[in-house]
Amino acid sequence: MKSWRVKVLHLIIVILSLCATKNEAYNQLDYNYYETTCPFLEDIVRKEMLSIIATDVSSPAAFLRLLFHDCQVQGCDASILLNSKDSEMKCSKNFGIRKFEAIGKLKFVLEAACPRQVSCADIIALAARDSVALSGGPSIQIPLGRKDSRTCSTKQADVHLPSTSIDVDQLLQIFMSKGMNLRESVAILGGHTLGGGHCINIVDRLYKPNPRDEMDPNFQLALKLGCPTKIPMTNFTVIPNDITPTIFDNQYYRDIIMGKGLFSIDSTISRDPRTMNIVNQFADDQELFFQAFSSAFVKLSSANVLTGNMGEVRLQCDQVNR
């Protein structure tokens, strides 16, 4: 009996130590992290982002998705950028993730201005943040100081990236594990207000429908016109998430209330008793959505980060330092 108690006590200590390590890493992020080492960092990133978006209006959605997919596997550590035999991009759930070359360009510019200072993980976070603001969304202040990982994992990406058939329970589990409350969890999904989805990710919903999945009939017909076959003829067709796919607004919530959500999770959060009222509030009050999204974004982009000597500042974002 005594041995059993010792084992339980040891397990509790290990769990508490892991939690303390994660909290310590989060606490080491700083809103003034680059004040002396790269004081014009945010101005440089903003200038480059304006140029990128001017030539590709779909890029804000891509940067926002890149951040989420990076943070969901190992934490916000730029592991998704690594080009190796165990690359996370080999995971099918990362289909359509892009803008790696733009992150590389930002890194090149920042290396010229502030050599060996700014991590690729911080660049991803800043690019996503500016994508929101430059698309009409809130201006969000985020703490910096993330370090880049030295590893990546296809297997971890397979395990931790959600499928397109995710339900509300799984959604809440993912975001609440990053410290978000219920309102913030619904708000962060509002990132769907930018961009769209590929046919390959919605054909099952169209041609193998769930009877409980309520979709506006005219909207369903429009989706079938865009994705006319059960097996997509091309992987390049993108269907907008809402009617304003290049503007960060609350249109996403207005659409899903009317049964015009692109993914099944969009439909279910508008009807689930835990999330329905929040969806309605965000649809009625854009500023309320912006406030909740801002706090959720800080928590998402600070999840399980590496700081100090836990990681490195890569010289090139697609490979570890040698």
Short mmCIF file of N, CA and C in Angstrom, two decimals, residues 179-293:
data_model
loop_
_atom_site.label_atom_id
_atom_site.label_comp_id
_atom_site.label_asym_id
_atom_site.label_seq_id
_atom_site.Cartn_x
_atom_site.Cartn_y
_atom_site.Cartn_z
N GLY A 179 -6.03 27.11 -22.37
CA GLY A 179 -6.38 28.13 -21.39
C GLY A 179 -7.57 29.00 -21.76
N MET A 180 -8.23 28.69 -22.86
CA MET A 180 -9.37 29.51 -23.28
C MET A 180 -10.63 29.11 -22.52
N ASN A 181 -11.48 30.10 -22.29
CA ASN A 181 -12.79 29.80 -21.72
C ASN A 181 -13.77 29.50 -22.86
N LEU A 182 -15.02 29.28 -22.53
CA LEU A 182 -16.02 28.90 -23.54
C LEU A 182 -16.18 29.99 -24.59
N ARG A 183 -16.29 31.23 -24.16
CA ARG A 183 -16.48 32.35 -25.09
C ARG A 183 -15.29 32.48 -26.04
N GLU A 184 -14.09 32.35 -25.50
CA GLU A 184 -12.88 32.47 -26.33
C GLU A 184 -12.78 31.31 -27.32
N SER A 185 -13.23 30.13 -26.90
CA SER A 185 -13.18 28.97 -27.79
C SER A 185 -14.08 29.16 -29.00
N VAL A 186 -15.24 29.76 -28.78
CA VAL A 186 -16.14 30.05 -29.90
C VAL A 186 -15.58 31.19 -30.74
N ALA A 187 -14.91 32.14 -30.09
CA ALA A 187 -14.35 33.29 -30.81
C ALA A 187 -13.20 32.90 -31.72
N ILE A 188 -12.31 32.01 -31.25
CA ILE A 188 -11.15 31.67 -32.06
C ILE A 188 -11.57 30.95 -33.33
N LEU A 189 -12.70 30.24 -33.28
CA LEU A 189 -13.21 29.58 -34.48
C LEU A 189 -13.68 30.63 -35.50
N GLY A 190 -13.93 31.84 -35.02
CA GLY A 190 -14.31 32.94 -35.91
C GLY A 190 -13.22 33.33 -36.88
N GLY A 191 -12.01 32.76 -36.70
CA GLY A 191 -10.96 32.93 -37.70
C GLY A 191 -11.40 32.41 -39.06
N HIS A 192 -12.43 31.57 -39.07
CA HIS A 192 -13.00 31.07 -40.33
C HIS A 192 -13.62 32.19 -41.16
N THR A 193 -13.74 33.36 -40.59
CA THR A 193 -14.28 34.48 -41.36
C THR A 193 -13.35 34.87 -42.50
N LEU A 194 -12.09 34.44 -42.43
CA LEU A 194 -11.14 34.67 -43.52
C LEU A 194 -10.93 33.39 -44.32
N GLY A 195 -10.87 33.53 -45.63
CA GLY A 195 -10.49 32.40 -46.47
C GLY A 195 -11.62 31.46 -46.80
N GLY A 196 -11.25 30.21 -47.06
CA GLY A 196 -12.23 29.21 -47.47
C GLY A 196 -11.71 27.81 -47.24
N GLY A 197 -12.42 26.85 -47.80
CA GLY A 197 -12.05 25.45 -47.64
C GLY A 197 -11.99 24.75 -48.98
N HIS A 198 -11.16 23.73 -49.07
CA HIS A 198 -11.04 22.96 -50.30
C HIS A 198 -12.16 21.92 -50.39
N CYS A 199 -12.54 21.61 -51.61
CA CYS A 199 -13.60 20.63 -51.82
C CYS A 199 -13.31 19.31 -51.13
N ILE A 200 -12.02 18.91 -51.12
CA ILE A 200 -11.65 17.64 -50.53
C ILE A 200 -12.05 17.55 -49.06
N ASN A 201 -12.19 18.72 -48.40
CA ASN A 201 -12.54 18.75 -46.98
C ASN A 201 -14.03 18.89 -46.71
N ILE A 202 -14.84 19.06 -47.76
CA ILE A 202 -16.28 19.23 -47.53
C ILE A 202 -17.16 18.26 -48.33
N VAL A 203 -16.56 17.47 -49.23
CA VAL A 203 -17.38 16.58 -50.06
C VAL A 203 -18.10 15.52 -49.24
N ASP A 204 -17.48 15.02 -48.17
CA ASP A 204 -18.17 14.03 -47.34
C ASP A 204 -19.43 14.62 -46.73
N ARG A 205 -19.34 15.88 -46.33
CA ARG A 205 -20.51 16.54 -45.75
C ARG A 205 -21.62 16.71 -46.80
N LEU A 206 -21.22 16.92 -48.05
CA LEU A 206 -22.20 17.14 -49.12
C LEU A 206 -22.82 15.85 -49.62
N TYR A 207 -22.00 14.81 -49.77
CA TYR A 207 -22.47 13.59 -50.43
C TYR A 207 -22.67 12.40 -49.49
N LYS A 208 -22.28 12.57 -48.22
CA LYS A 208 -22.59 11.59 -47.19
C LYS A 208 -23.15 12.34 -45.99
N PRO A 209 -24.26 13.03 -46.18
CA PRO A 209 -24.76 13.96 -45.15
C PRO A 209 -25.22 13.28 -43.87
N ASN A 210 -24.98 13.96 -42.77
CA ASN A 210 -25.49 13.55 -41.47
C ASN A 210 -26.88 14.14 -41.30
N PRO A 211 -27.88 13.32 -40.99
CA PRO A 211 -29.26 13.84 -40.85
C PRO A 211 -29.38 14.97 -39.84
N ARG A 212 -28.49 15.01 -38.86
CA ARG A 212 -28.55 16.06 -37.83
C ARG A 212 -27.84 17.33 -38.25
N ASP A 213 -27.18 17.28 -39.39
CA ASP A 213 -26.43 18.43 -39.89
C ASP A 213 -27.36 19.33 -40.70
N GLU A 214 -27.78 20.41 -40.09
CA GLU A 214 -28.74 21.31 -40.74
C GLU A 214 -28.01 22.31 -41.63
N MET A 215 -28.34 22.26 -42.93
CA MET A 215 -27.71 23.15 -43.89
C MET A 215 -28.79 23.79 -44.76
N ASP A 216 -28.65 25.08 -45.00
CA ASP A 216 -29.59 25.77 -45.87
C ASP A 216 -29.59 25.09 -47.24
N PRO A 217 -30.76 24.68 -47.77
CA PRO A 217 -30.81 23.95 -49.05
C PRO A 217 -30.17 24.70 -50.21
N ASN A 218 -30.40 25.99 -50.29
CA ASN A 218 -29.81 26.77 -51.39
C ASN A 218 -28.29 26.85 -51.25
N PHE A 219 -27.83 26.95 -50.00
CA PHE A 219 -26.39 26.98 -49.75
C PHE A 219 -25.77 25.63 -50.12
N GLN A 220 -26.47 24.57 -49.78
CA GLN A 220 -25.99 23.23 -50.12
C GLN A 220 -25.89 23.05 -51.63
N LEU A 221 -26.89 23.55 -52.34
CA LEU A 221 -26.87 23.47 -53.80
C LEU A 221 -25.69 24.25 -54.37
N ALA A 222 -25.43 25.42 -53.81
CA ALA A 222 -24.31 26.24 -54.27
C ALA A 222 -22.97 25.53 -54.03
N LEU A 223 -22.85 24.85 -52.88
CA LEU A 223 -21.63 24.11 -52.60
C LEU A 223 -21.44 22.96 -53.58
N LYS A 224 -22.54 22.31 -53.94
CA LYS A 224 -22.45 21.19 -54.89
C LYS A 224 -22.08 21.68 -56.29
N LEU A 225 -22.46 22.89 -56.62
CA LEU A 225 -22.05 23.46 -57.91
C LEU A 225 -20.54 23.72 -57.91
N GLY A 226 -20.02 24.14 -56.75
CA GLY A 226 -18.58 24.38 -56.64
C GLY A 226 -17.77 23.10 -56.50
N CYS A 227 -18.39 22.08 -55.87
CA CYS A 227 -17.74 20.78 -55.68
C CYS A 227 -18.69 19.71 -56.24
N PRO A 228 -18.74 19.54 -57.57
CA PRO A 228 -19.79 18.75 -58.21
C PRO A 228 -19.62 17.23 -58.13
N THR A 229 -18.49 16.73 -57.64
CA THR A 229 -18.27 15.29 -57.61
C THR A 229 -17.86 14.83 -56.21
N LYS A 230 -18.17 13.56 -55.91
CA LYS A 230 -17.82 13.01 -54.60
C LYS A 230 -16.32 12.94 -54.40
N ILE A 231 -15.61 12.69 -55.49
CA ILE A 231 -14.15 12.74 -55.47
C ILE A 231 -13.73 13.96 -56.27
N PRO A 232 -13.18 14.99 -55.63
CA PRO A 232 -12.85 16.24 -56.32
C PRO A 232 -11.98 16.02 -57.55
N MET A 233 -12.33 16.69 -58.63
CA MET A 233 -11.56 16.59 -59.87
C MET A 233 -10.24 17.34 -59.77
N THR A 234 -10.19 18.31 -58.85
CA THR A 234 -8.97 19.07 -58.62
C THR A 234 -8.89 19.42 -57.14
N ASN A 235 -7.68 19.56 -56.63
CA ASN A 235 -7.48 19.93 -55.23
C ASN A 235 -7.35 21.43 -55.05
N PHE A 236 -7.53 22.19 -56.12
CA PHE A 236 -7.27 23.62 -56.06
C PHE A 236 -8.53 24.47 -55.91
N THR A 237 -9.71 23.85 -55.99
CA THR A 237 -10.94 24.61 -55.84
C THR A 237 -11.15 24.99 -54.37
N VAL A 238 -11.35 26.28 -54.13
CA VAL A 238 -11.56 26.78 -52.77
C VAL A 238 -12.93 27.44 -52.69
N ILE A 239 -13.71 27.04 -51.69
CA ILE A 239 -15.04 27.61 -51.46
C ILE A 239 -14.94 28.59 -50.29
N PRO A 240 -15.38 29.84 -50.45
CA PRO A 240 -15.27 30.83 -49.36
C PRO A 240 -16.00 30.38 -48.09
N ASN A 241 -15.40 30.72 -46.95
CA ASN A 241 -16.03 30.38 -45.67
C ASN A 241 -17.29 31.20 -45.41
N ASP A 242 -17.29 32.46 -45.84
CA ASP A 242 -18.50 33.28 -45.73
C ASP A 242 -18.54 34.24 -46.91
N ILE A 243 -19.47 35.17 -46.92
CA ILE A 243 -19.63 36.03 -48.10
C ILE A 243 -18.63 37.18 -48.13
N THR A 244 -17.81 37.33 -47.07
CA THR A 244 -16.76 38.35 -47.05
C THR A 244 -15.42 37.69 -46.69
N PRO A 245 -14.90 36.81 -47.54
CA PRO A 245 -13.74 35.98 -47.17
C PRO A 245 -12.42 36.71 -47.03
N THR A 246 -12.35 37.97 -47.47
CA THR A 246 -11.09 38.72 -47.32
C THR A 246 -11.21 39.80 -46.25
N ILE A 247 -12.34 39.84 -45.55
CA ILE A 247 -12.56 40.84 -44.50
C ILE A 247 -12.74 40.12 -43.16
N PHE A 248 -12.01 40.58 -42.16
CA PHE A 248 -12.17 40.00 -40.83
C PHE A 248 -13.32 40.71 -40.14
N ASP A 249 -14.46 40.06 -40.08
CA ASP A 249 -15.67 40.64 -39.48
C ASP A 249 -16.46 39.53 -38.81
N ASN A 250 -17.70 39.82 -38.43
CA ASN A 250 -18.53 38.82 -37.76
C ASN A 250 -19.52 38.15 -38.71
N GLN A 251 -19.28 38.28 -40.01
CA GLN A 251 -20.19 37.69 -41.00
C GLN A 251 -20.26 36.17 -40.86
N TYR A 252 -19.16 35.57 -40.46
CA TYR A 252 -19.12 34.12 -40.26
C TYR A 252 -20.25 33.67 -39.33
N TYR A 253 -20.45 34.37 -38.22
CA TYR A 253 -21.49 33.98 -37.26
C TYR A 253 -22.88 34.23 -37.82
N ARG A 254 -23.04 35.30 -38.57
CA ARG A 254 -24.34 35.57 -39.20
C ARG A 254 -24.69 34.46 -40.19
N ASP A 255 -23.68 34.01 -40.92
CA ASP A 255 -23.92 32.96 -41.92
C ASP A 255 -24.28 31.63 -41.28
N ILE A 256 -23.55 31.23 -40.23
CA ILE A 256 -23.80 29.89 -39.68
C ILE A 256 -25.15 29.82 -38.97
N ILE A 257 -25.63 30.95 -38.47
CA ILE A 257 -26.97 30.96 -37.87
C ILE A 257 -28.02 30.62 -38.92
N MET A 258 -27.75 31.02 -40.17
CA MET A 258 -28.69 30.76 -41.27
C MET A 258 -28.43 29.43 -41.96
N GLY A 259 -27.58 28.59 -41.36
CA GLY A 259 -27.30 27.28 -41.96
C GLY A 259 -26.34 27.34 -43.12
N LYS A 260 -25.50 28.37 -43.13
CA LYS A 260 -24.57 28.55 -44.26
C LYS A 260 -23.12 28.44 -43.81
N GLY A 261 -22.86 27.46 -42.96
CA GLY A 261 -21.50 27.19 -42.52
C GLY A 261 -20.85 26.18 -43.43
N LEU A 262 -19.58 26.38 -43.75
CA LEU A 262 -18.90 25.52 -44.70
C LEU A 262 -18.61 24.14 -44.13
N PHE A 263 -18.19 24.08 -42.88
CA PHE A 263 -17.83 22.81 -42.25
C PHE A 263 -18.91 22.39 -41.24
N SER A 264 -18.92 21.12 -40.91
CA SER A 264 -19.95 20.62 -40.00
C SER A 264 -19.86 21.29 -38.63
N ILE A 265 -18.63 21.61 -38.16
CA ILE A 265 -18.49 22.26 -36.86
C ILE A 265 -19.14 23.64 -36.88
N ASP A 266 -19.13 24.31 -38.03
CA ASP A 266 -19.77 25.62 -38.14
C ASP A 266 -21.27 25.51 -37.86
N SER A 267 -21.84 24.44 -38.36
CA SER A 267 -23.27 24.21 -38.15
C SER A 267 -23.58 23.85 -36.71
N THR A 268 -22.75 22.97 -36.13
CA THR A 268 -23.07 22.46 -34.79
C THR A 268 -22.88 23.50 -33.69
N ILE A 269 -21.89 24.41 -33.83
CA ILE A 269 -21.74 25.40 -32.76
C ILE A 269 -22.89 26.40 -32.74
N SER A 270 -23.60 26.52 -33.86
CA SER A 270 -24.74 27.44 -33.89
C SER A 270 -25.99 26.81 -33.28
N ARG A 271 -25.94 25.49 -32.99
CA ARG A 271 -27.10 24.80 -32.43
C ARG A 271 -26.83 24.14 -31.09
N ASP A 272 -25.56 23.93 -30.75
CA ASP A 272 -25.24 23.29 -29.48
C ASP A 272 -25.63 24.23 -28.34
N PRO A 273 -26.33 23.73 -27.31
CA PRO A 273 -26.81 24.60 -26.22
C PRO A 273 -25.69 25.31 -25.47
N ARG A 274 -24.48 24.78 -25.50
CA ARG A 274 -23.36 25.41 -24.80
C ARG A 274 -22.83 26.62 -25.57
N THR A 275 -22.93 26.60 -26.88
CA THR A 275 -22.28 27.62 -27.70
C THR A 275 -23.26 28.50 -28.48
N MET A 276 -24.50 28.09 -28.58
CA MET A 276 -25.48 28.77 -29.42
C MET A 276 -25.66 30.24 -29.04
N ASN A 277 -25.79 30.52 -27.75
CA ASN A 277 -26.02 31.90 -27.32
C ASN A 277 -24.81 32.79 -27.62
N ILE A 278 -23.62 32.23 -27.49
CA ILE A 278 -22.41 33.01 -27.79
C ILE A 278 -22.34 33.32 -29.27
N VAL A 279 -22.68 32.35 -30.12
CA VAL A 279 -22.72 32.58 -31.57
C VAL A 279 -23.67 33.71 -31.90
N ASN A 280 -24.84 33.70 -31.29
CA ASN A 280 -25.83 34.76 -31.53
C ASN A 280 -25.32 36.13 -31.06
N GLN A 281 -24.63 36.14 -29.93
CA GLN A 281 -24.09 37.41 -29.42
C GLN A 281 -23.03 37.97 -30.37
N PHE A 282 -22.16 37.10 -30.87
CA PHE A 282 -21.11 37.55 -31.80
C PHE A 282 -21.72 38.01 -33.13
N ALA A 283 -22.80 37.37 -33.54
CA ALA A 283 -23.47 37.77 -34.79
C ALA A 283 -24.10 39.15 -34.65
N ASP A 284 -24.53 39.48 -33.45
CA ASP A 284 -25.17 40.78 -33.20
C ASP A 284 -24.18 41.88 -32.87
N ASP A 285 -23.02 41.52 -32.31
CA ASP A 285 -22.10 42.52 -31.79
C ASP A 285 -20.67 42.20 -32.22
N GLN A 286 -20.21 42.86 -33.28
CA GLN A 286 -18.88 42.58 -33.81
C GLN A 286 -17.78 42.95 -32.82
N GLU A 287 -17.95 44.04 -32.08
CA GLU A 287 -16.93 44.46 -31.13
C GLU A 287 -16.76 43.42 -30.02
N LEU A 288 -17.86 42.81 -29.59
CA LEU A 288 -17.79 41.75 -28.58
C LEU A 288 -16.98 40.57 -29.11
N PHE A 289 -17.21 40.22 -30.37
CA PHE A 289 -16.43 39.16 -31.01
C PHE A 289 -14.95 39.53 -31.07
N PHE A 290 -14.65 40.76 -31.47
CA PHE A 290 -13.26 41.20 -31.57
C PHE A 290 -12.55 41.11 -30.22
N GLN A 291 -13.23 41.50 -29.16
CA GLN A 291 -12.62 41.46 -27.83
C GLN A 291 -12.30 40.02 -27.42
N ALA A 292 -13.25 39.13 -27.63
CA ALA A 292 -13.05 37.73 -27.25
C ALA A 292 -11.99 37.08 -28.14
N PHE A 293 -11.99 37.40 -29.43
CA PHE A 293 -11.00 36.84 -30.34
C PHE A 293 -9.60 37.30 -29.95
#
